[in-house]
mmCIF file with all atom_site columns, C-alpha atoms in Angstrom:
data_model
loop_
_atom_site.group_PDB
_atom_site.id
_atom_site.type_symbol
_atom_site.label_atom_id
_atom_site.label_alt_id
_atom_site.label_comp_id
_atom_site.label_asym_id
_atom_site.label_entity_id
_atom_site.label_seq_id
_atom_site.pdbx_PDB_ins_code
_atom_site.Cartn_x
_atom_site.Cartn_y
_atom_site.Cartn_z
_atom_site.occupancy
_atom_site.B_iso_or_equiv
_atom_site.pdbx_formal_charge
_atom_site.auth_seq_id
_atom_site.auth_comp_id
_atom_site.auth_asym_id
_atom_site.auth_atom_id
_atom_site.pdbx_PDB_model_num
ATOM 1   C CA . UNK A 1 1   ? -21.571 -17.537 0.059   1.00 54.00 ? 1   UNK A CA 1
ATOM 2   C CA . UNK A 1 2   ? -17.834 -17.080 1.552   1.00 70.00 ? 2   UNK A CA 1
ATOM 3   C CA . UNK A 1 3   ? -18.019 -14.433 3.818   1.00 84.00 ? 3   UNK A CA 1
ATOM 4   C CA . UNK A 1 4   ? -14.540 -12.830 3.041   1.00 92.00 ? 4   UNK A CA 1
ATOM 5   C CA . UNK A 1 5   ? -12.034 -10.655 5.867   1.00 95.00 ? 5   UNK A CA 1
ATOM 6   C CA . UNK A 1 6   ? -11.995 -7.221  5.337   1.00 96.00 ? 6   UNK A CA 1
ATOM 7   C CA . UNK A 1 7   ? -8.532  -5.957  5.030   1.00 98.00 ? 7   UNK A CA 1
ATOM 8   C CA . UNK A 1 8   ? -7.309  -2.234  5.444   1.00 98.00 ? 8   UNK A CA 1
ATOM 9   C CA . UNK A 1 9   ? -3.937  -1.112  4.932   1.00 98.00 ? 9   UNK A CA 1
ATOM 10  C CA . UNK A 1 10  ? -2.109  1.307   6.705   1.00 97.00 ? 10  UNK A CA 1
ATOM 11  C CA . UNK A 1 11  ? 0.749   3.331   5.032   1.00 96.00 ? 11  UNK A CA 1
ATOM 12  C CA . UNK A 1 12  ? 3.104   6.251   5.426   1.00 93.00 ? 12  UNK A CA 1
ATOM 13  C CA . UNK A 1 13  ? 4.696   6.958   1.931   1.00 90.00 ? 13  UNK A CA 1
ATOM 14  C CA . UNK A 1 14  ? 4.694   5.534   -1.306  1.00 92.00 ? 14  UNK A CA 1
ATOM 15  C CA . UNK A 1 15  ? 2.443   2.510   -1.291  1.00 93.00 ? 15  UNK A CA 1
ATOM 16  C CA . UNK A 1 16  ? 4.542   0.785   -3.458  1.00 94.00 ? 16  UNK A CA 1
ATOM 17  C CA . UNK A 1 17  ? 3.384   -2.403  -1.292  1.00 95.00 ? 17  UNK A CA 1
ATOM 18  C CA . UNK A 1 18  ? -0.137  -1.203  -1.380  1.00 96.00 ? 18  UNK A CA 1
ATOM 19  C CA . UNK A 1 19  ? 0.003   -1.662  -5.165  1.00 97.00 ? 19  UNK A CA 1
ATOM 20  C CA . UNK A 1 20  ? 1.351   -5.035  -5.230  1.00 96.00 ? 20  UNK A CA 1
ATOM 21  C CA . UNK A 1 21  ? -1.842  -6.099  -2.690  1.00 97.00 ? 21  UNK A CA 1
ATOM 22  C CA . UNK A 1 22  ? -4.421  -4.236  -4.839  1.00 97.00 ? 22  UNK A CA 1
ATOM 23  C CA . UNK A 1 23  ? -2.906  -6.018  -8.015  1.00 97.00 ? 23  UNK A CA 1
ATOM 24  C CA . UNK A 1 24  ? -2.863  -9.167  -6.620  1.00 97.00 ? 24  UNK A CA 1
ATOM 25  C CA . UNK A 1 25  ? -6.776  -8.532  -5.298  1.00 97.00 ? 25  UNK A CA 1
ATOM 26  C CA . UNK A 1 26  ? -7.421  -7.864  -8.788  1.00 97.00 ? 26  UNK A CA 1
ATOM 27  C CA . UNK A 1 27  ? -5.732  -10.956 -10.001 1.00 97.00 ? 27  UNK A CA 1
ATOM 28  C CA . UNK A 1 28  ? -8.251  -13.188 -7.617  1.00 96.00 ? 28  UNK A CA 1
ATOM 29  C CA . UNK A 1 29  ? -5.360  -14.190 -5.250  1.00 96.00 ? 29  UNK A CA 1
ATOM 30  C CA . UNK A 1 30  ? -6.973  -12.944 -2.429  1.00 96.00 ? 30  UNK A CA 1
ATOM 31  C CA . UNK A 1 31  ? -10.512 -15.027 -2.428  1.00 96.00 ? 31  UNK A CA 1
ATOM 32  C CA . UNK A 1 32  ? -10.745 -15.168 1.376   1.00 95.00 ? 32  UNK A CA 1
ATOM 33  C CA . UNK A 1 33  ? -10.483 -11.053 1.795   1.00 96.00 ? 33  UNK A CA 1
ATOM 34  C CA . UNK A 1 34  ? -11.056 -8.100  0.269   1.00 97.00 ? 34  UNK A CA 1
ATOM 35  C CA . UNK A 1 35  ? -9.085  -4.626  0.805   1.00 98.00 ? 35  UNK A CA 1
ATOM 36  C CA . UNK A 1 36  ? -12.047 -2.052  1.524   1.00 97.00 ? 36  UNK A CA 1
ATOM 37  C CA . UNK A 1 37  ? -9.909  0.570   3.336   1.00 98.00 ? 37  UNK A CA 1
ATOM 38  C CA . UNK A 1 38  ? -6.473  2.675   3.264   1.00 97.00 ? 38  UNK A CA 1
ATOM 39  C CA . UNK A 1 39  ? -5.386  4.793   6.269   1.00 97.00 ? 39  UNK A CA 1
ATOM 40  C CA . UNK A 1 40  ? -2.089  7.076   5.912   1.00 96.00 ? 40  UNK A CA 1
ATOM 41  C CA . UNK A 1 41  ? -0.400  8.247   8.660   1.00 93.00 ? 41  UNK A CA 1
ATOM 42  C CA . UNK A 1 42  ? 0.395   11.421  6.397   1.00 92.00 ? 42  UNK A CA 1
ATOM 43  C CA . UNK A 1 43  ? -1.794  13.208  4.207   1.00 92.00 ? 43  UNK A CA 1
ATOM 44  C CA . UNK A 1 44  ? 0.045   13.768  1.493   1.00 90.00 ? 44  UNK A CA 1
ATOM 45  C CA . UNK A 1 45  ? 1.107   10.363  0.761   1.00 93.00 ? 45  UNK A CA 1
ATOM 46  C CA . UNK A 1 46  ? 1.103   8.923   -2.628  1.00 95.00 ? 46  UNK A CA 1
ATOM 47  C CA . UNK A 1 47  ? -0.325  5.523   -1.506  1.00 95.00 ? 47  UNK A CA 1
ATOM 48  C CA . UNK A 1 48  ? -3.732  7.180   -0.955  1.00 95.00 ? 48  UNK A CA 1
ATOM 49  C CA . UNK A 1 49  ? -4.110  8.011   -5.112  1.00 95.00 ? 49  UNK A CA 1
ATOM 50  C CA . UNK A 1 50  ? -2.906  4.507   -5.795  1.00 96.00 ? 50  UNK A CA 1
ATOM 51  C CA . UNK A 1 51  ? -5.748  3.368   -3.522  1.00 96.00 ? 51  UNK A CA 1
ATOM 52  C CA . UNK A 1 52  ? -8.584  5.671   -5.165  1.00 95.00 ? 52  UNK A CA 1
ATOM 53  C CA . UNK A 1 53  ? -7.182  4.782   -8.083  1.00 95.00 ? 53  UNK A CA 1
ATOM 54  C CA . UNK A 1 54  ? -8.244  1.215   -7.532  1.00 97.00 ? 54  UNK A CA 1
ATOM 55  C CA . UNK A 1 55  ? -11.208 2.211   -6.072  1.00 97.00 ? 55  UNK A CA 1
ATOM 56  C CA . UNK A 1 56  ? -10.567 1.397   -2.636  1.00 97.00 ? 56  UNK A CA 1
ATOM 57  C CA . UNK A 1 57  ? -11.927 4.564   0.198   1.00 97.00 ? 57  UNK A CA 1
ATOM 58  C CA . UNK A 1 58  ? -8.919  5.959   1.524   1.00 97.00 ? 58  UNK A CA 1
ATOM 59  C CA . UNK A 1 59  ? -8.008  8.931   4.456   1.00 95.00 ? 59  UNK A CA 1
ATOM 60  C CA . UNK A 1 60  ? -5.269  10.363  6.633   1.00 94.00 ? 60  UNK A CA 1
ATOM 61  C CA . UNK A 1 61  ? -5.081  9.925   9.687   1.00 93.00 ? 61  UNK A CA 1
ATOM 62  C CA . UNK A 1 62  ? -2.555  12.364  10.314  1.00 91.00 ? 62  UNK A CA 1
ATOM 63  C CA . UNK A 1 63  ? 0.316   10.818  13.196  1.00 92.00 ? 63  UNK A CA 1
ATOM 64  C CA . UNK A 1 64  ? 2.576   14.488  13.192  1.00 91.00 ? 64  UNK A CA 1
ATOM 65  C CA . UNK A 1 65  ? 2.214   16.771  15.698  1.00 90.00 ? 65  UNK A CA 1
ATOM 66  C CA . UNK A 1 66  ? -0.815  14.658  17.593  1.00 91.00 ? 66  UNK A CA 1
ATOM 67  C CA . UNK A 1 67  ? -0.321  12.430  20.963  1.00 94.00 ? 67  UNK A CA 1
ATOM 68  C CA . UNK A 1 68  ? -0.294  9.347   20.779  1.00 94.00 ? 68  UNK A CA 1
ATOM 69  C CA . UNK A 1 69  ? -3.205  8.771   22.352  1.00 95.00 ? 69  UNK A CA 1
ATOM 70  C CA . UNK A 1 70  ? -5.344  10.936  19.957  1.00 95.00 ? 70  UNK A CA 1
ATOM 71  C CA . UNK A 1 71  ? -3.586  9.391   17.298  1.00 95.00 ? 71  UNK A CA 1
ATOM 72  C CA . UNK A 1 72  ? -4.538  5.771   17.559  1.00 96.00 ? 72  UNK A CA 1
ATOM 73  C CA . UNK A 1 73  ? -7.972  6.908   18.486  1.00 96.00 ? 73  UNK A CA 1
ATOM 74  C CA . UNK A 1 74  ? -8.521  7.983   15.146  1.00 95.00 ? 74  UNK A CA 1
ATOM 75  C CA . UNK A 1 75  ? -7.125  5.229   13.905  1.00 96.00 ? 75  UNK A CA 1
ATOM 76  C CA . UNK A 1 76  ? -9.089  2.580   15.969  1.00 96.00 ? 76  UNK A CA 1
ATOM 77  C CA . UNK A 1 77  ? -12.307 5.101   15.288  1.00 96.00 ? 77  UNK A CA 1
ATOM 78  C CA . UNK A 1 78  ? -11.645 4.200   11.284  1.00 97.00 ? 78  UNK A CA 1
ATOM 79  C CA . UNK A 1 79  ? -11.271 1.149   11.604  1.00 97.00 ? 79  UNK A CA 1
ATOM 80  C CA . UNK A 1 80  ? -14.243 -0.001  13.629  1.00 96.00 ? 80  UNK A CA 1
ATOM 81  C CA . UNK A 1 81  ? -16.494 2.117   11.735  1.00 96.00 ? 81  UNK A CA 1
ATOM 82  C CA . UNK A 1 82  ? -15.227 0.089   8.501   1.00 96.00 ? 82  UNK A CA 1
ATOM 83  C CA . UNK A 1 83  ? -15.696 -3.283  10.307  1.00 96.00 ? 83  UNK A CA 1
ATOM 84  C CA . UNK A 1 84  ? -12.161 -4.253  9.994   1.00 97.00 ? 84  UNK A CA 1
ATOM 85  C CA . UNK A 1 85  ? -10.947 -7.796  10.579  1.00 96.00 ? 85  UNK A CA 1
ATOM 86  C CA . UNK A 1 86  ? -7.276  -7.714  9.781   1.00 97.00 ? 86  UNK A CA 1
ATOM 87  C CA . UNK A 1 87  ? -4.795  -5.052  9.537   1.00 97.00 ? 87  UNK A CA 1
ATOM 88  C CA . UNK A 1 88  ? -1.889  -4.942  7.136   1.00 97.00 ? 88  UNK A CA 1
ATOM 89  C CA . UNK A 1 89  ? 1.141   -2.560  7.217   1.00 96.00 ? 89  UNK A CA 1
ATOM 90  C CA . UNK A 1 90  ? 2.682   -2.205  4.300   1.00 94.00 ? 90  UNK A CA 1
ATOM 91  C CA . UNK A 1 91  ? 5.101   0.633   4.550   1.00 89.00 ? 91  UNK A CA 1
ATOM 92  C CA . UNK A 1 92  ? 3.441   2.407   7.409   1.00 92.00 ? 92  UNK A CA 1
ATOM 93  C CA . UNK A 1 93  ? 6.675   4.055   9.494   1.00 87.00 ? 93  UNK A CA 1
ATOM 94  C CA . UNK A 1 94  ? 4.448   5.138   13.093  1.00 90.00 ? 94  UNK A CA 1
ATOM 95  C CA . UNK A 1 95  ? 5.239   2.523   15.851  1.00 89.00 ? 95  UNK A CA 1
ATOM 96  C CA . UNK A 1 96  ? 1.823   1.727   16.984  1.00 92.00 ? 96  UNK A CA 1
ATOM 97  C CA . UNK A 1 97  ? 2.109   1.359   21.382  1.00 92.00 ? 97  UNK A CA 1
ATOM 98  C CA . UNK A 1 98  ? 1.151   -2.093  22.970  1.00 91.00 ? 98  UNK A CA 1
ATOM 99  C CA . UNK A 1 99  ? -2.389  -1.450  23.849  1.00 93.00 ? 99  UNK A CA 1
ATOM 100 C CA . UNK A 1 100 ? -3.233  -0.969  20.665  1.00 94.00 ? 100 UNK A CA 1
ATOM 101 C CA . UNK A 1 101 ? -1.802  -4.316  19.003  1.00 93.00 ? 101 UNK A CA 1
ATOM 102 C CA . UNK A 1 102 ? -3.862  -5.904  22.097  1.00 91.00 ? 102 UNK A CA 1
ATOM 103 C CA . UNK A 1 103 ? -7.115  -4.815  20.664  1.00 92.00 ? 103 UNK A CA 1
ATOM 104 C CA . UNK A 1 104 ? -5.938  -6.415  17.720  1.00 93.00 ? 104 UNK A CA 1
ATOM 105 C CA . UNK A 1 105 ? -4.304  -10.132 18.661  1.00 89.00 ? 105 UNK A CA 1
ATOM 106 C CA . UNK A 1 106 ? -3.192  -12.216 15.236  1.00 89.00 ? 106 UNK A CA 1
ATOM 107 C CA . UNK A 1 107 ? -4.673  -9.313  12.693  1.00 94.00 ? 107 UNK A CA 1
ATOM 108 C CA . UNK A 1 108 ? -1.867  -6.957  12.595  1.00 96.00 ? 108 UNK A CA 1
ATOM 109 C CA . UNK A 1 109 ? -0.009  -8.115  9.679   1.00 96.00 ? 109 UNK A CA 1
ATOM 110 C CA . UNK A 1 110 ? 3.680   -6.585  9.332   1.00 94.00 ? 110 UNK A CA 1
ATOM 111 C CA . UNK A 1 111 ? 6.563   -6.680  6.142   1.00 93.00 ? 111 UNK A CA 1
ATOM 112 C CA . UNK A 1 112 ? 10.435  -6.258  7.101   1.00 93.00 ? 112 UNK A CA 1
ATOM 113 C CA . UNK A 1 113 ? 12.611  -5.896  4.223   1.00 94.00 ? 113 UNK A CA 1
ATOM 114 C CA . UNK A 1 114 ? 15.654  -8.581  5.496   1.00 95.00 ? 114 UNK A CA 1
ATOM 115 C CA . UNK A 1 115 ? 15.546  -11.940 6.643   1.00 95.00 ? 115 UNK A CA 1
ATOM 116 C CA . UNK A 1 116 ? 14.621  -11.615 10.759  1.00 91.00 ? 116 UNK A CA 1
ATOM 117 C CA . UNK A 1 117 ? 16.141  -11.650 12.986  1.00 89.00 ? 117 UNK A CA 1
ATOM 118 C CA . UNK A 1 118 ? 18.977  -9.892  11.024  1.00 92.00 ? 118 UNK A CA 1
ATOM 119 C CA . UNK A 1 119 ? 18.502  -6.616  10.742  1.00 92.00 ? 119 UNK A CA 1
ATOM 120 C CA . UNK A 1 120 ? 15.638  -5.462  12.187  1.00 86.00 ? 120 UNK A CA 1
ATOM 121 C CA . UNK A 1 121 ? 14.776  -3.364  15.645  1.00 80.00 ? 121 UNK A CA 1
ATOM 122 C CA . UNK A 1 122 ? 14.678  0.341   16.148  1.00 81.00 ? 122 UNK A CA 1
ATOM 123 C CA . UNK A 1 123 ? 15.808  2.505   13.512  1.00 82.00 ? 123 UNK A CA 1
ATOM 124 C CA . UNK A 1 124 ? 16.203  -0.081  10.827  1.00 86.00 ? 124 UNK A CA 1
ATOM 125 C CA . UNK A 1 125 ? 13.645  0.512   8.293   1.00 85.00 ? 125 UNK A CA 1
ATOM 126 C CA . UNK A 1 126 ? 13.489  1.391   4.383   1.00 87.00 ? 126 UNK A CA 1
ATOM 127 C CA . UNK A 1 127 ? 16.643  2.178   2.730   1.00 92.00 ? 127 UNK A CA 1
ATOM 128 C CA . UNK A 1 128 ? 18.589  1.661   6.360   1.00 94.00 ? 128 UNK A CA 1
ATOM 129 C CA . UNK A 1 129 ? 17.849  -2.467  6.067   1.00 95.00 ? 129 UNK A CA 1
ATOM 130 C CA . UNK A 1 130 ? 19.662  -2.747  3.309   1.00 97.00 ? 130 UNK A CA 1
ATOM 131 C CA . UNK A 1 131 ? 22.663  -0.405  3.854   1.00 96.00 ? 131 UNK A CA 1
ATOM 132 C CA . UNK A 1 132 ? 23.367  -2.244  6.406   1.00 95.00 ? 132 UNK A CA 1
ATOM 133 C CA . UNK A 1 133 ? 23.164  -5.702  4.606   1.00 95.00 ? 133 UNK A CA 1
ATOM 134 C CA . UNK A 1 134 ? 26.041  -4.201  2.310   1.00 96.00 ? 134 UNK A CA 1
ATOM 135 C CA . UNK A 1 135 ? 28.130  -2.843  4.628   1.00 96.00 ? 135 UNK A CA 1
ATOM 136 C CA . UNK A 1 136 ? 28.362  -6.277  6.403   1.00 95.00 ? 136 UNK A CA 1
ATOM 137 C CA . UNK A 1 137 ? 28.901  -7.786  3.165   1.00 95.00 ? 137 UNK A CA 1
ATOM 138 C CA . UNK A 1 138 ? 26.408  -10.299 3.638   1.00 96.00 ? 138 UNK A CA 1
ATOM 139 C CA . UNK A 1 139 ? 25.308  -12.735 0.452   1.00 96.00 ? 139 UNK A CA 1
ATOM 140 C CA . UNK A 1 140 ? 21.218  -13.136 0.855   1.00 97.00 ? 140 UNK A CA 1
ATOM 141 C CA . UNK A 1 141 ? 19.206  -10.819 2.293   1.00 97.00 ? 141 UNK A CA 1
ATOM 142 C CA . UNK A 1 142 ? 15.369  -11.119 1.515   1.00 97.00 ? 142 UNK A CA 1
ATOM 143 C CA . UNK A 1 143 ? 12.019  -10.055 3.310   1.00 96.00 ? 143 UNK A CA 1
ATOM 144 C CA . UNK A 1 144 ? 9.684   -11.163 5.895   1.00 95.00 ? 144 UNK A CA 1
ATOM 145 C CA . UNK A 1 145 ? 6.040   -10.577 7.010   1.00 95.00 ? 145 UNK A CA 1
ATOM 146 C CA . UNK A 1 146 ? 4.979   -11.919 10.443  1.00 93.00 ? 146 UNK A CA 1
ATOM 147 C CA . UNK A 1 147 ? 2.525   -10.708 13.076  1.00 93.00 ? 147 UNK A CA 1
ATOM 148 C CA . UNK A 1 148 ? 2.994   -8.032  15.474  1.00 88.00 ? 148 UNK A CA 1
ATOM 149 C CA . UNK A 1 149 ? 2.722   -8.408  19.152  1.00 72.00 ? 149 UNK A CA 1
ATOM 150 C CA . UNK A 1 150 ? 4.252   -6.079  21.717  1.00 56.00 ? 150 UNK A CA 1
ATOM 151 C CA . UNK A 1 151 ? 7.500   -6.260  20.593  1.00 51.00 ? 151 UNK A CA 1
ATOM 152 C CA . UNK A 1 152 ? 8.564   -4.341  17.753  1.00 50.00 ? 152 UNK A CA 1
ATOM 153 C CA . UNK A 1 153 ? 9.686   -6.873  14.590  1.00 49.00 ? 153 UNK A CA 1
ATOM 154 C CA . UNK A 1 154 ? 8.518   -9.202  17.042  1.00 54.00 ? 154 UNK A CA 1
ATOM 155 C CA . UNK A 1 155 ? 5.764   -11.772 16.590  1.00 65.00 ? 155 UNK A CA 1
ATOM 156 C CA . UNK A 1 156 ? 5.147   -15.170 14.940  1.00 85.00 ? 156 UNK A CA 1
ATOM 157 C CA . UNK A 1 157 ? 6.645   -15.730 10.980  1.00 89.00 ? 157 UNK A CA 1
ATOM 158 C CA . UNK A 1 158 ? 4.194   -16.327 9.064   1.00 91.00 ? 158 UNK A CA 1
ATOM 159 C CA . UNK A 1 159 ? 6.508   -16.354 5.287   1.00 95.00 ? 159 UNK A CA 1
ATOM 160 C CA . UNK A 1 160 ? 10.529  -15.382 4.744   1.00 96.00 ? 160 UNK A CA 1
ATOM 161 C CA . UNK A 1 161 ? 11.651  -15.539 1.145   1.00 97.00 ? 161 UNK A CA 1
ATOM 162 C CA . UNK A 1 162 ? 15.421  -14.894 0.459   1.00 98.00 ? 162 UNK A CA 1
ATOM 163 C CA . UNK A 1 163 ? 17.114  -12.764 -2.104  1.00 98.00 ? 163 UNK A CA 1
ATOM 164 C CA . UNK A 1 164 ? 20.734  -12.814 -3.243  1.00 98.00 ? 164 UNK A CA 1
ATOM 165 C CA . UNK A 1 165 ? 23.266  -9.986  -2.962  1.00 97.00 ? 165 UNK A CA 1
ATOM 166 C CA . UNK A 1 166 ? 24.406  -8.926  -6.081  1.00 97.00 ? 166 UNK A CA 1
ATOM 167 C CA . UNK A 1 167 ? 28.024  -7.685  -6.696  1.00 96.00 ? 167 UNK A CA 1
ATOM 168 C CA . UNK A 1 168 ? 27.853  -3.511  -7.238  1.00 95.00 ? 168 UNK A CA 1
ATOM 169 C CA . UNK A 1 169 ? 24.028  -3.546  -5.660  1.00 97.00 ? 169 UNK A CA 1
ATOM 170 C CA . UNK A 1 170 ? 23.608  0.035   -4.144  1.00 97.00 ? 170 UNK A CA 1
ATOM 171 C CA . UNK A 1 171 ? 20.962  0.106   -1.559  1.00 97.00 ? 171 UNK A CA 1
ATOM 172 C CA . UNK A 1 172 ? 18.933  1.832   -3.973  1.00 97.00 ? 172 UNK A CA 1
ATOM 173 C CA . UNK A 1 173 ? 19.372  -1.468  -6.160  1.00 98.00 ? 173 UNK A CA 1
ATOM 174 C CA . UNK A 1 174 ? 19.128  -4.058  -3.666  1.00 97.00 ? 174 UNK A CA 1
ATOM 175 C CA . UNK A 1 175 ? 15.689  -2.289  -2.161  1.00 96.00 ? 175 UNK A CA 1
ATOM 176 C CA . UNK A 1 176 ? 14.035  -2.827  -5.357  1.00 97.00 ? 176 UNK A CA 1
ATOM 177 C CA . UNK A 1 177 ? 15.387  -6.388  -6.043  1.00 97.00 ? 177 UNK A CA 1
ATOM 178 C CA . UNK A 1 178 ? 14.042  -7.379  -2.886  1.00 97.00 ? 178 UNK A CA 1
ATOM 179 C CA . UNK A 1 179 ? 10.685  -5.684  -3.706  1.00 96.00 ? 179 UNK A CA 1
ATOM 180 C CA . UNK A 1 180 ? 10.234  -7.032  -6.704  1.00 97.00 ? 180 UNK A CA 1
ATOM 181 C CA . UNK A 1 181 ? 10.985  -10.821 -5.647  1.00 97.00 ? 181 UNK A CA 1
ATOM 182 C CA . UNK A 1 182 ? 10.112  -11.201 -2.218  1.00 97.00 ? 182 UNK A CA 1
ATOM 183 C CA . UNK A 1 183 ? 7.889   -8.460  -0.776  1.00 97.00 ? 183 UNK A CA 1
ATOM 184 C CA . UNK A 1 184 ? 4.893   -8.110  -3.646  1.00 96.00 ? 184 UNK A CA 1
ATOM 185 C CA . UNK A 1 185 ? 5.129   -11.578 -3.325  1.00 96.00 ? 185 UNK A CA 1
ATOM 186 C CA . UNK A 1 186 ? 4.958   -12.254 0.310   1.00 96.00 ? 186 UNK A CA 1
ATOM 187 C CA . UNK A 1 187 ? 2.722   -9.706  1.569   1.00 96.00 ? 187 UNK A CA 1
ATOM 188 C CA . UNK A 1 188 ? -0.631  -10.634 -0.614  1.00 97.00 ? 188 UNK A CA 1
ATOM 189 C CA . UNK A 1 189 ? 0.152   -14.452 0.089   1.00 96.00 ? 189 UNK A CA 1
ATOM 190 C CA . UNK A 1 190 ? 0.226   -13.867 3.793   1.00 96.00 ? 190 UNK A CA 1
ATOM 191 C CA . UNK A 1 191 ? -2.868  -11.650 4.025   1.00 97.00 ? 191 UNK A CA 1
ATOM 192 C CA . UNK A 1 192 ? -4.745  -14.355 2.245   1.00 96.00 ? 192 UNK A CA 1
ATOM 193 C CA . UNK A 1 193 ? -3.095  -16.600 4.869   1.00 95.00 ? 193 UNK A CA 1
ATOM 194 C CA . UNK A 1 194 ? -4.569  -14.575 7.837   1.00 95.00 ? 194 UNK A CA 1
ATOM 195 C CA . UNK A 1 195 ? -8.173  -13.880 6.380   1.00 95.00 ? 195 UNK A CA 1
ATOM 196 C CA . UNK A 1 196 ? -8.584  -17.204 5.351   1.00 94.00 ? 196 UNK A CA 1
ATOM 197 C CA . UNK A 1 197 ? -8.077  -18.794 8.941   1.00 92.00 ? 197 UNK A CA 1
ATOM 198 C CA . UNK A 1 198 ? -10.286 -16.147 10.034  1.00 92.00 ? 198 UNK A CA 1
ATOM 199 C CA . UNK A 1 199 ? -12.853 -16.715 7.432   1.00 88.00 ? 199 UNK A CA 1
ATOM 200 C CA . UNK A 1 200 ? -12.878 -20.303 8.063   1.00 86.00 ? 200 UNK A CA 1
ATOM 201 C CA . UNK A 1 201 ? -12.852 -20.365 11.919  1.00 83.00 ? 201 UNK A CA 1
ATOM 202 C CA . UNK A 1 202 ? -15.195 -17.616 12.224  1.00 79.00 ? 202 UNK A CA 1
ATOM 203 C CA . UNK A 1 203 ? -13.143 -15.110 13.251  1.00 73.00 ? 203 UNK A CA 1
ATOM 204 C CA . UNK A 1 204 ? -14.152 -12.272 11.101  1.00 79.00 ? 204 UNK A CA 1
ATOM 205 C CA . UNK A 1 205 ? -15.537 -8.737  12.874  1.00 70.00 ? 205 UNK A CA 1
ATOM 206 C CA . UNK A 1 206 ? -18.969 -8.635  11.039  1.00 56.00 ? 206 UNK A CA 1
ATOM 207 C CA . UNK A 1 207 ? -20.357 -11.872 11.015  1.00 51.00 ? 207 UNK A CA 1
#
């Protein structure tokens, strides 16, 4: 029997990207994992019902007014206890600190809503990325997942998929046009991507 990487996703608002990973679970395009946890860095967040609504255990793990330190420990304590092979953010706005994405090397999946290396760094993320595409007037933007290392948007590519500039887009506009036909698409391709090289080079936590 496939033994299949078990995925958990770690979000902030939303989980608008969440969705499009449980949906695509649920459509069989993700035969080499299997999302069986959903952390949010705020408890109150949306993406947390979407998850139970699917099924899949989530919790908070509450970033606000906590060190850092204390922070990712709860995080790290979560994840271990649910045997965790590959992380995936998807939406999830805390910068997590080098010694953390160590523990983790190649399973730390991450989705940036333009085509890097434009447009990405500190302080652009969400409706930012693509106010900034329009004000420079550029003609394609699109998305990109890749992994994290120690540098933020940093990492290797692992998919890019473009997405034309409309004339009138708002930001508002253009965020959703790039959801819709580059992120939901990207994100559960790449996860399968990552758990099926773990799954078939052994790689995977609870073997």
């Amino acid at each position: 029997m496939l033994k299949r990487a078990r995925i958990a996703v770690l979000v902030s608002g939303g989980g608008t990207n969440l969705e499009a990973l449980l949906n695509a679970q649920e459509r069989g395009e993700l035969p080499h994992g299997e999302i069986v946890l959903v952390l949010s860095s705020a408890a109150g967040a949306y993406a947390l019902e979407r998850a139970k609504n699917h099924g899949v255990p989530a919790a908070a793990a509450v970033r606000k007014g906590r060190p850092q330190a204390d922070f990712e420990a709860d995080l790290e304590e979560k994840l271990r206890a649910a045997e965790i092979d590959v992380i995936v953010l998807a939406g999830f706005l805390s910068i997590l600190s080098p010694a953390f994405v160590a523990r983790w090397p190649d399973r730390i999946l991450n989705i940036h809503p333009s085509l890097i290396p434009a447009f990405c760094g500190q302080g652009y993320y969400g409706l930012k990325v693509h106010e900034e595409a329009l004000k420079r007037g550029v003609k394609v933007t699109g998305a990109t997942v890749h992994l994290v290392n120690e540098i933020p948007d940093g990492g290797r590519i692992l998919l890019q998929k473009a997405v034309e500039v409309l004339p009138g887009d708002t930001p508002e506009v253009l965020q959703r046009r790039v959801m819709e036909q580059a992120e939901w698409i990207l994100l559960p391709r790449a996860a399968e991507l990552v758990c099926a090289q773990l799954a078939e080079n052994g790689g995977l936590n609870h073997e």
